[in-house]
Coordinates of C-alpha atoms in Angstrom, one line a residue:
X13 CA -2.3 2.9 -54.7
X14 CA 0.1 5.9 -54.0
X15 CA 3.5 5.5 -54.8
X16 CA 5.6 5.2 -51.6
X17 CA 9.0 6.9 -50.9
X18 CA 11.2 6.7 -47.9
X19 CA 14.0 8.7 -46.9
X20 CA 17.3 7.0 -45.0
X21 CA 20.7 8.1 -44.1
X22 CA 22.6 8.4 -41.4
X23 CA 21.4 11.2 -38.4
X24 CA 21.5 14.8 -39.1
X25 CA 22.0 14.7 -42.9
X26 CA 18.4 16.8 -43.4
X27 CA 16.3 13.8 -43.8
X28 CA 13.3 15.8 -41.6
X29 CA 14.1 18.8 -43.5
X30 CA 13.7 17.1 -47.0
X31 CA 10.4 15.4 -45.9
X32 CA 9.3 19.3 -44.5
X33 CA 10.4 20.8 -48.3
X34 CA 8.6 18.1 -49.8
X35 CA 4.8 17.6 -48.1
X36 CA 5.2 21.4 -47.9
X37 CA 4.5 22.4 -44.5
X38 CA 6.8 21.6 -40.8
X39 CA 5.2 18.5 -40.1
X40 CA 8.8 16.9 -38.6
X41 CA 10.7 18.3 -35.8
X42 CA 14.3 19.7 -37.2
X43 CA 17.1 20.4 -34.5
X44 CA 21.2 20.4 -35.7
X45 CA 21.2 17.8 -32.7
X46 CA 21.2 14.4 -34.5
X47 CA 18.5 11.5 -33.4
X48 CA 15.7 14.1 -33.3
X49 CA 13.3 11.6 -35.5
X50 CA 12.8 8.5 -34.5
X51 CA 9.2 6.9 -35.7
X52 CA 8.7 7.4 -39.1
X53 CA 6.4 9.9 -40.5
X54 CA 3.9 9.6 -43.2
X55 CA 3.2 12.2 -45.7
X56 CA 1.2 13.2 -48.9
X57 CA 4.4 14.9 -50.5
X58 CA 4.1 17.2 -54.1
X59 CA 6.9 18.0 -56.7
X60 CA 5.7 20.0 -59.5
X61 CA 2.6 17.7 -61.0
X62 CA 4.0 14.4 -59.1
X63 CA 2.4 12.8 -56.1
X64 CA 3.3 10.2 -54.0
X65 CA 3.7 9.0 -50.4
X66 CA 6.8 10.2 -47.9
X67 CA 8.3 8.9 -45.2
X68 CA 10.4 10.2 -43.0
X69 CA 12.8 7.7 -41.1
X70 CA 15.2 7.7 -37.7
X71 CA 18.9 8.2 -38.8
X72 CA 20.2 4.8 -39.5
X73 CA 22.6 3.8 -36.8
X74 CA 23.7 0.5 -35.1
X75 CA 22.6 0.3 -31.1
X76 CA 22.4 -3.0 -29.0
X77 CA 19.4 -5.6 -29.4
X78 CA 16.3 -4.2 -27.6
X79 CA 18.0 -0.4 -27.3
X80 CA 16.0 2.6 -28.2
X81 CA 18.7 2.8 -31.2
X82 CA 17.8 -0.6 -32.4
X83 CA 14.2 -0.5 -32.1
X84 CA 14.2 3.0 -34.3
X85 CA 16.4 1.0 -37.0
X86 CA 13.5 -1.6 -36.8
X87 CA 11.4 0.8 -37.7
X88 CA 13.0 2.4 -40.3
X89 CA 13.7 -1.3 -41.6
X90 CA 9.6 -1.8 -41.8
X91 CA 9.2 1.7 -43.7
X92 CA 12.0 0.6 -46.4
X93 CA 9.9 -2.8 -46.8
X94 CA 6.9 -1.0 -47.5
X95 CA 8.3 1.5 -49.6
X96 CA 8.0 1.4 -53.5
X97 CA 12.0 3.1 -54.0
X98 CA 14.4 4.9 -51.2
X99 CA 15.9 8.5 -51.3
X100 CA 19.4 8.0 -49.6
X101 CA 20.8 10.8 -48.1
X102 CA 24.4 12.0 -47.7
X103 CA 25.6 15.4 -46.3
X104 CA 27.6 16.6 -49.1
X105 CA 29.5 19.0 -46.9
X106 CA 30.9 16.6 -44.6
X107 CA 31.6 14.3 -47.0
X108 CA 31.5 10.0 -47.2
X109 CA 31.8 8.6 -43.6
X110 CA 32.4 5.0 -42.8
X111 CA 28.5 5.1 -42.1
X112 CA 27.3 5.9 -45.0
X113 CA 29.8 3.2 -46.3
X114 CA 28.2 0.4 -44.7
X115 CA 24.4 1.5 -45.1
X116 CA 24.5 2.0 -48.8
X117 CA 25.1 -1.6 -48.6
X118 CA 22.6 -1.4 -46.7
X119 CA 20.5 0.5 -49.4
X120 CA 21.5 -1.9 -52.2
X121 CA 20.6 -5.4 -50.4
X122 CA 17.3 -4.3 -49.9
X123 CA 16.4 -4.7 -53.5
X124 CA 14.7 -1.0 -54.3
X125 CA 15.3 1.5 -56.8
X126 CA 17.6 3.9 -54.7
X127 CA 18.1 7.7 -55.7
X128 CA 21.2 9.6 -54.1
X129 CA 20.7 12.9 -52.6
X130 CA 24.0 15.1 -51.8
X131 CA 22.4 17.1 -49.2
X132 CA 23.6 20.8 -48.1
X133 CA 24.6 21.4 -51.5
X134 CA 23.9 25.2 -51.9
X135 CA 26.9 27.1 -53.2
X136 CA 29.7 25.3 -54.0
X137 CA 30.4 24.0 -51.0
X138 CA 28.9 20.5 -51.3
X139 CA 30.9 19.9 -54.5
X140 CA 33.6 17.9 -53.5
X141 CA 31.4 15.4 -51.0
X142 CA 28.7 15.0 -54.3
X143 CA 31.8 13.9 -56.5
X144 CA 32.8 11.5 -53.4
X145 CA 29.5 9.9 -53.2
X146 CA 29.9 8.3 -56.8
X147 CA 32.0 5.6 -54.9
X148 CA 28.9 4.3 -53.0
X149 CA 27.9 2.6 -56.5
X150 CA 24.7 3.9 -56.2
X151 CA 24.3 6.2 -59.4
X152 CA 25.0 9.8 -60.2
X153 CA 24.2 12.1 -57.0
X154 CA 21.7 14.9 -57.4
X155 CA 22.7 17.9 -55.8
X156 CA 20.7 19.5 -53.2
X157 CA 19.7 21.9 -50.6
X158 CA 16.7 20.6 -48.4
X159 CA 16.8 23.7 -46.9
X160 CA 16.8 26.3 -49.3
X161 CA 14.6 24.7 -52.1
X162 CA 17.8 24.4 -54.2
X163 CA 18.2 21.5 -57.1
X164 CA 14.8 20.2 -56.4
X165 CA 14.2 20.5 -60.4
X166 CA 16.5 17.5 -61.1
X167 CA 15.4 16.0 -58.0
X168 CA 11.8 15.9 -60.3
X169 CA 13.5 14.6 -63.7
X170 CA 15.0 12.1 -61.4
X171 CA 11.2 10.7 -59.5
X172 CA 9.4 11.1 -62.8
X173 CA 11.5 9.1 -64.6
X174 CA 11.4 6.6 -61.5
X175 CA 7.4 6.7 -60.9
X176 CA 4.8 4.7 -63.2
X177 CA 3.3 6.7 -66.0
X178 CA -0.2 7.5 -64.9
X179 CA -3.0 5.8 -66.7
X180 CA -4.4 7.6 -70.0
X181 CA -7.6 7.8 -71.1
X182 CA -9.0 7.2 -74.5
X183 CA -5.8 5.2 -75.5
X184 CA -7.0 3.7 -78.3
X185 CA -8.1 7.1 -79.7
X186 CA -4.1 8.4 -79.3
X187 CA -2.8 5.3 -80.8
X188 CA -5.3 5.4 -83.7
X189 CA -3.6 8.9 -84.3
X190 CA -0.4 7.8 -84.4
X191 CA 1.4 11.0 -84.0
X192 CA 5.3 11.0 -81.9
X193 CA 4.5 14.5 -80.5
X194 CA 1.1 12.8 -78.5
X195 CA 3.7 10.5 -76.8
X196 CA 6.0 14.1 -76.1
X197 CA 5.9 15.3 -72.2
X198 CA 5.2 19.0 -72.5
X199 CA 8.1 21.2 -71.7
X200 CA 7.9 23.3 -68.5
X201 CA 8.0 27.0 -69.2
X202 CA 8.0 30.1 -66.8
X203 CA 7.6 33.6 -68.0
X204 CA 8.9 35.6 -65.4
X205 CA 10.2 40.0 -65.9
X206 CA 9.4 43.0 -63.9
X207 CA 5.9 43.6 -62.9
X208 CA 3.8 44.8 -65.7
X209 CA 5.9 43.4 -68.5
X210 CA 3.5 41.4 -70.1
X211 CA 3.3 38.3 -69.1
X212 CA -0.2 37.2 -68.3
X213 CA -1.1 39.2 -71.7
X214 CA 1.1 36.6 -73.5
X215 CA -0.3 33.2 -72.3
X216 CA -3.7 34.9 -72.9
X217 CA -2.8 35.0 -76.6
X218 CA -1.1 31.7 -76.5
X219 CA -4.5 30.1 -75.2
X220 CA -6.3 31.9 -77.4
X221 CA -8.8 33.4 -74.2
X222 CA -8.8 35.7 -71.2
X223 CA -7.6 32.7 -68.7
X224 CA -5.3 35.2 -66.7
X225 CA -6.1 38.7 -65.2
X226 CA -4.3 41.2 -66.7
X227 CA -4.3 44.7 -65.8
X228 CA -2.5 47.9 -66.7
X229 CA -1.5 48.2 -62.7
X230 CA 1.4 46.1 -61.4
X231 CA 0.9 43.2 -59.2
X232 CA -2.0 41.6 -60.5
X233 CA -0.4 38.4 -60.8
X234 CA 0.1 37.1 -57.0
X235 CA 0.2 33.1 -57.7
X236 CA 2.1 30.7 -60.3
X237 CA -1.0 29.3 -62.2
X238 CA 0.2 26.5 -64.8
X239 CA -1.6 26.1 -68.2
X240 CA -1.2 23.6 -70.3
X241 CA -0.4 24.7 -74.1
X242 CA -0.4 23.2 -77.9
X243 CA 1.8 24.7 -80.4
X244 CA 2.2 22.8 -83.5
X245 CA 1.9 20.1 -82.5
X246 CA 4.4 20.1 -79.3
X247 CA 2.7 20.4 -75.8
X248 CA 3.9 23.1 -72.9
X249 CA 3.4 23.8 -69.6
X250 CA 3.7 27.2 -69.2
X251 CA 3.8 28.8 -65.5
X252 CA 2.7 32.9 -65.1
X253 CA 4.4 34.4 -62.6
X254 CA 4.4 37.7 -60.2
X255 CA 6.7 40.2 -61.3
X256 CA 10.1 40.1 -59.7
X257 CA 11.5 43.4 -58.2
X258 CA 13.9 44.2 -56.3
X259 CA 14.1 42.7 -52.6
X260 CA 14.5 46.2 -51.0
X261 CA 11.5 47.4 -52.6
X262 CA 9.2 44.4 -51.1
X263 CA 8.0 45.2 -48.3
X264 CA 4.7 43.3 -47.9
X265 CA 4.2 39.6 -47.1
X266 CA 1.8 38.5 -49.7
X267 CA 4.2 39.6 -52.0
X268 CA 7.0 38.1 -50.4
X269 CA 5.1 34.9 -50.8
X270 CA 4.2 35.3 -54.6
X271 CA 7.8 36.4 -55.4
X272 CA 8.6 33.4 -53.3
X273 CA 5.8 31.0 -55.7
X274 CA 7.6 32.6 -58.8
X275 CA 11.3 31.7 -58.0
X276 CA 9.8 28.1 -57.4
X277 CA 8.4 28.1 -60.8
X278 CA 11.9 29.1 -62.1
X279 CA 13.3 26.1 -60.4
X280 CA 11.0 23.9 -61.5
X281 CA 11.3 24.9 -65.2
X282 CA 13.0 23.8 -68.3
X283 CA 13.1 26.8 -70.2
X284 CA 12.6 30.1 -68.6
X285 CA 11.5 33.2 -70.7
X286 CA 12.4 36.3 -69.4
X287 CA 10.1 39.2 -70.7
X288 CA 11.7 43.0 -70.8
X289 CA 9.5 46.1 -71.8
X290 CA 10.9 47.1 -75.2
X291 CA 10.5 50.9 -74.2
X292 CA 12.5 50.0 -71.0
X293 CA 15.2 47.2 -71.7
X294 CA 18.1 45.5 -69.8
X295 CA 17.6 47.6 -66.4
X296 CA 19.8 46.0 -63.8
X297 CA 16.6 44.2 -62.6
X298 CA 16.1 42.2 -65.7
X299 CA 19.6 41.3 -65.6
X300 CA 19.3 40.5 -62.0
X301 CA 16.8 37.8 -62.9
X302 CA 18.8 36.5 -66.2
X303 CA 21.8 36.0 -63.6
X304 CA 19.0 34.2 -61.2
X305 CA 18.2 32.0 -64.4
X306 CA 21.6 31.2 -65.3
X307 CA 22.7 30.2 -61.4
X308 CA 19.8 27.7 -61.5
X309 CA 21.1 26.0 -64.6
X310 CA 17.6 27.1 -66.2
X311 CA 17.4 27.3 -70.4
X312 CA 16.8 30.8 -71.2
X313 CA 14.9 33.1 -73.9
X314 CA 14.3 36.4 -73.9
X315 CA 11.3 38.0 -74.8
X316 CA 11.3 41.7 -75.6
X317 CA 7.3 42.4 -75.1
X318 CA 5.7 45.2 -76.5
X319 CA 7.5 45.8 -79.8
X320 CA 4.2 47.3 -81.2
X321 CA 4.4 50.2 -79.8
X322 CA 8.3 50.6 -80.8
X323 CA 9.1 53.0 -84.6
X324 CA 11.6 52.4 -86.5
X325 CA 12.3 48.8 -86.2
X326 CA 14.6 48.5 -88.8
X327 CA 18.0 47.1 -87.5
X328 CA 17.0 46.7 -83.9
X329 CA 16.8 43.4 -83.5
X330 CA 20.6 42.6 -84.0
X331 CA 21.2 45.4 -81.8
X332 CA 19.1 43.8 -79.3
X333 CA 21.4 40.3 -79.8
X334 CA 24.3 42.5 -79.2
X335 CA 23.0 44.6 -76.3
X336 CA 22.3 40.5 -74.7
X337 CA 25.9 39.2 -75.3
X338 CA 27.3 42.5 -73.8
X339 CA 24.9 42.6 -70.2
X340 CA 24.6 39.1 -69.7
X341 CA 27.9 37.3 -71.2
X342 CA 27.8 34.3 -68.6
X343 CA 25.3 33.2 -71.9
X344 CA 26.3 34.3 -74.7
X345 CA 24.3 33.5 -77.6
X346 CA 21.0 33.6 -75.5
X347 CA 17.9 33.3 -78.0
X348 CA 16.2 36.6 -78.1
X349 CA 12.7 37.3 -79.9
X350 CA 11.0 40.6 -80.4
X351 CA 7.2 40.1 -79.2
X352 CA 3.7 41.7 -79.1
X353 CA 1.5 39.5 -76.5
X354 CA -1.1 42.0 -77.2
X355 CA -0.9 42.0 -80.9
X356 CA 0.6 38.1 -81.4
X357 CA 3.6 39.3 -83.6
X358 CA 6.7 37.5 -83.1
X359 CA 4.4 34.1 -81.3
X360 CA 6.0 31.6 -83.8
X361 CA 9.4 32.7 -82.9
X362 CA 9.4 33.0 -79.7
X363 CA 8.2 29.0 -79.4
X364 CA 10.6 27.7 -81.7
X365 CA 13.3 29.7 -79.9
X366 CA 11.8 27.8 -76.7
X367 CA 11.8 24.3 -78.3
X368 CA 15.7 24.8 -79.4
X369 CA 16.6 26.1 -76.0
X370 CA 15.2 23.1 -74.6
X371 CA 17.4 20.8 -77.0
X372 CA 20.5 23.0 -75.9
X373 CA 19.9 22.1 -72.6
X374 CA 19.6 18.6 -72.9
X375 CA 22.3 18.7 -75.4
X376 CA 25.3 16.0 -74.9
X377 CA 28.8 15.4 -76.2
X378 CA 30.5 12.5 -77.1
X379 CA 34.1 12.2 -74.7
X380 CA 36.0 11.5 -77.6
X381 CA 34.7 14.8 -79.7
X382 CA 34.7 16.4 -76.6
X383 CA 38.8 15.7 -76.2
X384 CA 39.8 16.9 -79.9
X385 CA 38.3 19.9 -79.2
X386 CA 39.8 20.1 -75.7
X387 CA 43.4 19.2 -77.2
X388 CA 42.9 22.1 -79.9
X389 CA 41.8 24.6 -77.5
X390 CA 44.1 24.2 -75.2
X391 CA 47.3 24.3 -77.3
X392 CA 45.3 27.3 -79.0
X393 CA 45.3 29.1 -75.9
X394 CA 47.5 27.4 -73.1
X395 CA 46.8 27.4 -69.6
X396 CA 48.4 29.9 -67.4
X397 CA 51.7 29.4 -65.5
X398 CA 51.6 29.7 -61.7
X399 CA 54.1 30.2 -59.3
X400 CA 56.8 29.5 -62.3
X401 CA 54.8 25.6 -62.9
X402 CA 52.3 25.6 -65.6
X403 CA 49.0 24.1 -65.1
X404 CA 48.6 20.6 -66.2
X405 CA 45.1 19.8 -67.7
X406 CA 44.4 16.0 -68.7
X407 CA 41.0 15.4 -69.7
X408 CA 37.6 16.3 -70.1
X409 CA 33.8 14.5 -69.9
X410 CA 30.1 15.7 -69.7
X411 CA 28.2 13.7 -65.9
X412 CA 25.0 14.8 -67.5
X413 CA 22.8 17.3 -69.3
X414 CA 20.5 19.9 -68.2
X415 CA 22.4 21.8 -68.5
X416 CA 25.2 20.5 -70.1
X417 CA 28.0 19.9 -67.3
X418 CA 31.6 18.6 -67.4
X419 CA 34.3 17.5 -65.1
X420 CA 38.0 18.7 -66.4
X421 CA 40.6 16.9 -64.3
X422 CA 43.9 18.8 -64.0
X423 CA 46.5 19.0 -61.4
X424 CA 46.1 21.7 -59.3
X425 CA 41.9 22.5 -59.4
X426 CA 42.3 25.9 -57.0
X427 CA 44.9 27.5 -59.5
X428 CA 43.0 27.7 -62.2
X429 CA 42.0 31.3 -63.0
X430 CA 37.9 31.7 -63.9
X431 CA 39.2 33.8 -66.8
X432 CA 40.5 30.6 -68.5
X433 CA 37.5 28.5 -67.7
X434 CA 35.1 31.5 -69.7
X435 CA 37.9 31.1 -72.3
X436 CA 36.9 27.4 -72.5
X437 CA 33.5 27.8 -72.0
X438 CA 33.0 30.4 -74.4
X439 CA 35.1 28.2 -76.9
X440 CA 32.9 25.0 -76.4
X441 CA 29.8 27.2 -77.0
X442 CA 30.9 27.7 -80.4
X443 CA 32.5 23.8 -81.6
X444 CA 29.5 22.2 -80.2
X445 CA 26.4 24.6 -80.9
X446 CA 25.5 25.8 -77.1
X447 CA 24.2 29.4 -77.4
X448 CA 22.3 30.8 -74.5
X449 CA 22.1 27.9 -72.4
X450 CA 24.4 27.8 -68.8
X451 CA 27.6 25.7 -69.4
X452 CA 28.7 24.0 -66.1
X453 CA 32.8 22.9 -65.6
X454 CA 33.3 21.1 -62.2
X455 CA 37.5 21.0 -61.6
X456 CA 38.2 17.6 -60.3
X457 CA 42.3 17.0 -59.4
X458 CA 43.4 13.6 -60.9
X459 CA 44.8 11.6 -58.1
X460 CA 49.1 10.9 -58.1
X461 CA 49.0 7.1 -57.8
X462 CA 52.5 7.3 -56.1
X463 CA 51.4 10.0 -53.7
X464 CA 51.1 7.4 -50.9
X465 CA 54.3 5.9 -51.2
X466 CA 56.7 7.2 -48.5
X467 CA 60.0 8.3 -50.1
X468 CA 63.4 6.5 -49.4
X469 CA 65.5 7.8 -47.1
X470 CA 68.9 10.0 -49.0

């Protein structure tokens, strides 16, 4: 039997648009005008390799006994009872209202695992109303855009960890084995570049057969076809993608719709590898798409392809580490491996340089570690003054990996320049062994417990 989601919240927080992104066509109306569902909707919904049941709810709202308001709450009632967990959504922009108050009670009483969605969250907008929502009780937000496609790959770490493990066959015949990495989830690679850079050539050699058409012309690649990998014993799940170029220069739909398939890829991924032509290397497209990478809080290698055809190799490697940290210094330290997908040098490399990303990015800190270093750094290297005051900064902890994010709480968030927080970034990188992988600090004021008390009068 399918596993059943639903999705509640209050009207107009993109509940219809979140059921659209996720059965993958516009099977519910969406209007800014709030109360446009009001049966629920069925749907066979996709994320990634998951599959499961969706359905789409009326805004939950209070209305007299017998009212069209109370009768769609009935029926949004019936489709939580029949649902396996609930995906409650907020709207991250406006922030916790009284109504989402009372219906995360709501949520909680009926008894179902319950996963928080911070809707409208593109940019940084949604930022302060997804820190709010940890007062409902109900778990760490994810962060979300409906509507864009945005943070839909933690939305998938989230449901797999949630949904059963599907049934395996020949059991017995893995247990008899007895090997850890059998019980290991693949990691989920995309190899993304430029047209032509190699890509499809690469998993060719990694599968060890022509799977994927390759071609000397550019474009041949129009879908995201997944493969599924062994290397030494670890398992992947390695996307090919259509080379990237620049949005002025696409000009024809069926590209538009593969370059579209390929940034999905990206933000479904763990580790991304980003593959430059050694003959042409960081042109402001490939660091266009490392930038792309980096904003999606993607793990990232880079693969310089084609190094057979390069002389005099001597030396060029560090050159190529240093040519990285000076284009793309929003990640210093990422891995770089020169590769031959034709020829299979530099193979070994390049996946242990994948598997270390990957435990970079799921890398986390402990608080009170995390606080030595922040003491030291800080007195190293004070905060700016402003405005004659200097900045006070209290604390710091890691809300989660993947990639590695922190909340630093301090006493006046919008004065703190950006140059600082790449000073402490930069320095965290380096106490706690982060190279290459994005580093998120979220500024949080700490509240002045005797801000509400009026003062006496003189």
């Amino acid at each position: 039997m399918s596993f059943t989601i639903a999705i509640i919240g209050r009207p107009n927080v993109g509940k219809s648009t979140l059921f659209n992104r996720l059965v993958g066509q516009k099977l519910a109306l969406v209007d800014d005008q709030p109360g446009v569902t009001r049966d629920r909707r069925e749907g066979e919904a996709r994320l990634g390799d998951l599959a499961f049941t969706i359905i789409d709810t009326a805004g939950l709202d209070e209305g007299a006994k017998g009212s069209l308001t109370a009768r769609m709450q009935e029926q949004t009632e019936t489709a939580i009872k029949s649902a396996d967990a609930l995906m409650f959504v907020i709207d991250a922009r406006a922030g916790l209202t009284p109504t989402d108050r009372a219906f995360a009670d709501f949520a909680r009483r009926a008894g179902k695992p319950v996963l928080l969605l911070a809707n409208k969250s593109e940019g940084r907008h949604g930022d302060a109303g997804a820190m709010e929502a940890y007062a409902l009780g109900l778990g760490e937000p994810i962060q979300i855009s409906a509507e864009h496609g945005e943070g839909l790959g933690e939305l998938y770490d989230a449901l797999r960890a949630l949904m059963p493990e599907p049934p395996e066959e020949d059991a017995s015949e893995d247990e008899d084995e007895g090997g850890e990495e059998d019980t290991q989830r693949p990691i989920r690679v995309a190899i993304v570049g430029r047209p032509n850079a190699g890509k499809s050539t690469l998993i060719n050699y990694l599968l060890g057969e022509e799977r994927l058409l390759t071609s000397p012309e550019a474009g041949t690649t129009r879908d995201a076809i997944a493969v599924e990998i062994g290397w030494n014993g670890r398992g992947f799940r390695v996307f090919d993608t259509a080379g990237l170029r620049r949005r002025s220069r696409i000009e024809e739909k069926l590209e538009k719709l593969s370059v579209a398939d390929a940034l999905r890829a990206v933000r479904f991924a763990e580790v991304v590898v980003l593959m430059i032509d050694a003959q042409h290397r960081f042109e402001e497209q490939d660091l266009r798409i490392a930038d792309l990478i980096e904003r999606e809080g993607r793990a990232l290698v880079i693969a310089v392809n084609k190094w057979d055809l390069m002389d005099g190799k001597g030396g060029q490697i560090a050159a190529l580490r240093a040519d990285a940290d000076h284009w793309l210094p929003q990640i210093a330290g990422v891995p770089v491996v020169a590769v031959s997908g034709l020829m299979g040098e530099g193979i070994d490399r390049l996946m242990e340089a994948i598997e270390k990303a990957y435990a970079v990015w799921n890398k986390r800190v402990a608080t009170a570690a995390l606080n030595r270093w922040f003491e030291q750094a800080t007195s190293a290297s004070p905060p700016p003054a402003v405005s004659g005051r200097r900045l006070k900064l209290n604390y710091i902890t890691q809300t989660k990996a993947r990639p590695p994010s922190f909340v630093l709480f301090c006493s006046r968030a919008d004065a703190v320049p950006d140059s600082y927080l790449r000073y402490l970034v930069n320095s965290m990188r380096e106490a706690f062994g982060l190279p290459g992988t994005p580093v998120r600090i979220t500024l949080r004021e700490k509240q002045n417990p005797f801000a509400h008390k009026r003062k006496r009068p003189s």
